[in-house]
JSON list of C-alpha atoms in Angstrom, two decimals:
[
{"chain": "A", "resi": 30, "resn": "UNK", "atom": "CA", "xyz": [0.00, 0.00, 0.00]},
{"chain": "A", "resi": 31, "resn": "UNK", "atom": "CA", "xyz": [2.76, 2.42, 0.84]},
{"chain": "A", "resi": 32, "resn": "UNK", "atom": "CA", "xyz": [4.43, 2.03, -2.54]},
{"chain": "A", "resi": 33, "resn": "UNK", "atom": "CA", "xyz": [1.10, 2.41, -4.31]},
{"chain": "A", "resi": 34, "resn": "UNK", "atom": "CA", "xyz": [-0.03, 5.50, -2.39]},
{"chain": "A", "resi": 35, "resn": "UNK", "atom": "CA", "xyz": [2.96, 7.33, -0.95]},
{"chain": "A", "resi": 36, "resn": "UNK", "atom": "CA", "xyz": [4.21, 9.26, -3.99]},
{"chain": "A", "resi": 37, "resn": "UNK", "atom": "CA", "xyz": [0.74, 10.13, -5.23]},
{"chain": "A", "resi": 38, "resn": "UNK", "atom": "CA", "xyz": [-0.31, 11.24, -1.75]},
{"chain": "A", "resi": 39, "resn": "UNK", "atom": "CA", "xyz": [2.77, 13.41, -1.44]},
{"chain": "A", "resi": 40, "resn": "UNK", "atom": "CA", "xyz": [2.15, 14.97, -4.85]},
{"chain": "A", "resi": 41, "resn": "UNK", "atom": "CA", "xyz": [-1.53, 15.53, -4.08]},
{"chain": "A", "resi": 42, "resn": "UNK", "atom": "CA", "xyz": [-0.99, 18.16, -1.38]},
{"chain": "A", "resi": 43, "resn": "UNK", "atom": "CA", "xyz": [-3.35, 21.01, -2.11]},
{"chain": "A", "resi": 44, "resn": "UNK", "atom": "CA", "xyz": [-5.15, 18.97, -4.79]},
{"chain": "A", "resi": 45, "resn": "UNK", "atom": "CA", "xyz": [-8.51, 17.85, -3.39]},
{"chain": "A", "resi": 46, "resn": "UNK", "atom": "CA", "xyz": [-9.57, 16.05, -6.58]},
{"chain": "A", "resi": 47, "resn": "UNK", "atom": "CA", "xyz": [-6.60, 13.69, -6.32]},
{"chain": "A", "resi": 48, "resn": "UNK", "atom": "CA", "xyz": [-7.15, 13.17, -2.59]},
{"chain": "A", "resi": 49, "resn": "UNK", "atom": "CA", "xyz": [-10.80, 12.32, -3.23]},
{"chain": "A", "resi": 50, "resn": "UNK", "atom": "CA", "xyz": [-9.88, 9.72, -5.85]},
{"chain": "A", "resi": 51, "resn": "UNK", "atom": "CA", "xyz": [-7.34, 8.12, -3.53]},
{"chain": "A", "resi": 52, "resn": "UNK", "atom": "CA", "xyz": [-9.87, 7.95, -0.70]},
{"chain": "A", "resi": 53, "resn": "UNK", "atom": "CA", "xyz": [-12.53, 6.53, -3.02]},
{"chain": "A", "resi": 54, "resn": "UNK", "atom": "CA", "xyz": [-10.07, 3.81, -4.05]},
{"chain": "A", "resi": 55, "resn": "UNK", "atom": "CA", "xyz": [-9.25, 3.03, -0.40]},
{"chain": "A", "resi": 56, "resn": "UNK", "atom": "CA", "xyz": [-12.97, 2.77, 0.41]},
{"chain": "A", "resi": 57, "resn": "UNK", "atom": "CA", "xyz": [-13.41, 0.35, -2.49]},
{"chain": "A", "resi": 58, "resn": "UNK", "atom": "CA", "xyz": [-10.45, -1.80, -1.39]},
{"chain": "A", "resi": 59, "resn": "UNK", "atom": "CA", "xyz": [-11.84, -1.74, 2.18]},
{"chain": "A", "resi": 60, "resn": "UNK", "atom": "CA", "xyz": [-14.86, -3.68, 0.90]},
{"chain": "A", "resi": 61, "resn": "UNK", "atom": "CA", "xyz": [-12.57, -6.62, 0.14]},
{"chain": "A", "resi": 62, "resn": "UNK", "atom": "CA", "xyz": [-10.59, -6.76, 3.37]},
{"chain": "A", "resi": 63, "resn": "UNK", "atom": "CA", "xyz": [-10.96, -9.73, 5.64]},
{"chain": "A", "resi": 64, "resn": "UNK", "atom": "CA", "xyz": [-8.80, -8.81, 8.65]},
{"chain": "A", "resi": 65, "resn": "UNK", "atom": "CA", "xyz": [-8.38, -5.89, 10.97]},
{"chain": "A", "resi": 66, "resn": "UNK", "atom": "CA", "xyz": [-4.69, -5.73, 10.00]},
{"chain": "A", "resi": 67, "resn": "UNK", "atom": "CA", "xyz": [-5.65, -5.11, 6.37]},
{"chain": "A", "resi": 68, "resn": "UNK", "atom": "CA", "xyz": [-8.15, -2.45, 7.40]},
{"chain": "A", "resi": 69, "resn": "UNK", "atom": "CA", "xyz": [-5.54, -0.79, 9.64]},
{"chain": "A", "resi": 70, "resn": "UNK", "atom": "CA", "xyz": [-3.15, -0.40, 6.70]},
{"chain": "A", "resi": 71, "resn": "UNK", "atom": "CA", "xyz": [-5.88, 1.28, 4.64]},
{"chain": "A", "resi": 72, "resn": "UNK", "atom": "CA", "xyz": [-6.93, 3.52, 7.53]},
{"chain": "A", "resi": 73, "resn": "UNK", "atom": "CA", "xyz": [-3.31, 4.62, 8.01]},
{"chain": "A", "resi": 74, "resn": "UNK", "atom": "CA", "xyz": [-3.14, 5.74, 4.38]},
{"chain": "A", "resi": 75, "resn": "UNK", "atom": "CA", "xyz": [-6.50, 7.49, 4.68]},
{"chain": "A", "resi": 76, "resn": "UNK", "atom": "CA", "xyz": [-5.33, 9.30, 7.80]},
{"chain": "A", "resi": 77, "resn": "UNK", "atom": "CA", "xyz": [-2.24, 10.56, 5.98]},
{"chain": "A", "resi": 78, "resn": "UNK", "atom": "CA", "xyz": [-4.39, 11.85, 3.14]},
{"chain": "A", "resi": 79, "resn": "UNK", "atom": "CA", "xyz": [-6.74, 13.55, 5.60]},
{"chain": "A", "resi": 80, "resn": "UNK", "atom": "CA", "xyz": [-3.80, 15.21, 7.37]},
{"chain": "A", "resi": 81, "resn": "UNK", "atom": "CA", "xyz": [-2.55, 16.54, 4.03]},
{"chain": "A", "resi": 82, "resn": "UNK", "atom": "CA", "xyz": [-6.08, 17.76, 3.31]},
{"chain": "A", "resi": 83, "resn": "UNK", "atom": "CA", "xyz": [-6.27, 19.67, 6.58]},
{"chain": "A", "resi": 84, "resn": "UNK", "atom": "CA", "xyz": [-2.80, 21.18, 6.09]},
{"chain": "A", "resi": 85, "resn": "UNK", "atom": "CA", "xyz": [-2.86, 22.04, 2.41]},
{"chain": "A", "resi": 86, "resn": "UNK", "atom": "CA", "xyz": [-6.35, 22.61, 1.03]},
{"chain": "A", "resi": 87, "resn": "UNK", "atom": "CA", "xyz": [-7.27, 26.25, 1.57]},
{"chain": "A", "resi": 88, "resn": "UNK", "atom": "CA", "xyz": [-10.89, 26.17, 0.37]},
{"chain": "A", "resi": 89, "resn": "UNK", "atom": "CA", "xyz": [-13.27, 25.04, 3.17]},
{"chain": "A", "resi": 90, "resn": "UNK", "atom": "CA", "xyz": [-15.75, 23.45, 0.77]},
{"chain": "A", "resi": 91, "resn": "UNK", "atom": "CA", "xyz": [-12.99, 21.45, -0.88]},
{"chain": "A", "resi": 92, "resn": "UNK", "atom": "CA", "xyz": [-11.63, 20.35, 2.51]},
{"chain": "A", "resi": 93, "resn": "UNK", "atom": "CA", "xyz": [-15.15, 19.25, 3.46]},
{"chain": "A", "resi": 94, "resn": "UNK", "atom": "CA", "xyz": [-15.46, 17.17, 0.27]},
{"chain": "A", "resi": 95, "resn": "UNK", "atom": "CA", "xyz": [-12.21, 15.36, 1.05]},
{"chain": "A", "resi": 96, "resn": "UNK", "atom": "CA", "xyz": [-13.24, 14.88, 4.68]},
{"chain": "A", "resi": 97, "resn": "UNK", "atom": "CA", "xyz": [-16.52, 13.25, 3.59]},
{"chain": "A", "resi": 98, "resn": "UNK", "atom": "CA", "xyz": [-14.56, 10.73, 1.54]},
{"chain": "A", "resi": 99, "resn": "UNK", "atom": "CA", "xyz": [-12.24, 10.13, 4.51]},
{"chain": "A", "resi": 100, "resn": "UNK", "atom": "CA", "xyz": [-15.27, 9.45, 6.70]},
{"chain": "A", "resi": 101, "resn": "UNK", "atom": "CA", "xyz": [-16.48, 6.90, 4.12]},
{"chain": "A", "resi": 102, "resn": "UNK", "atom": "CA", "xyz": [-13.20, 5.01, 4.45]},
{"chain": "A", "resi": 103, "resn": "UNK", "atom": "CA", "xyz": [-13.54, 5.05, 8.24]},
{"chain": "A", "resi": 104, "resn": "UNK", "atom": "CA", "xyz": [-17.10, 3.77, 7.96]},
{"chain": "A", "resi": 105, "resn": "UNK", "atom": "CA", "xyz": [-15.80, 0.73, 6.08]},
{"chain": "A", "resi": 106, "resn": "UNK", "atom": "CA", "xyz": [-13.45, -0.11, 8.95]},
{"chain": "A", "resi": 107, "resn": "UNK", "atom": "CA", "xyz": [-16.17, -1.80, 10.98]},
{"chain": "A", "resi": 108, "resn": "UNK", "atom": "CA", "xyz": [-16.96, -4.57, 8.57]},
{"chain": "A", "resi": 109, "resn": "UNK", "atom": "CA", "xyz": [-14.74, -4.84, 5.60]},
{"chain": "A", "resi": 110, "resn": "UNK", "atom": "CA", "xyz": [-16.26, -7.06, 3.04]},
{"chain": "A", "resi": 111, "resn": "UNK", "atom": "CA", "xyz": [-14.82, -10.48, 3.01]},
{"chain": "A", "resi": 112, "resn": "UNK", "atom": "CA", "xyz": [-13.72, -10.47, -0.61]},
{"chain": "A", "resi": 113, "resn": "UNK", "atom": "CA", "xyz": [-10.51, -12.30, 0.15]},
{"chain": "A", "resi": 114, "resn": "UNK", "atom": "CA", "xyz": [-7.40, -10.13, 0.30]},
{"chain": "A", "resi": 115, "resn": "UNK", "atom": "CA", "xyz": [-4.58, -11.60, 2.34]},
{"chain": "A", "resi": 116, "resn": "UNK", "atom": "CA", "xyz": [-2.37, -9.44, 4.55]}
]
């Protein structure tokens, strides 16, 4: 996950559209997790994106859009899906 997200997340500072797409992808992957360890890795990436959002997106409405997507990732933490990813 780090290799897949790190560089894009770093480059996305101040770019809410990119942050939103990353969070949407994390929420989708969350549907297929089967363990809390898998979900924790995804949540860690989402938290990093949300931190960058809070620090670098100046427009309140844009920040709110990113935060809504972040909340969607967190909502998926409870269940995951059971689609079969292995840690």
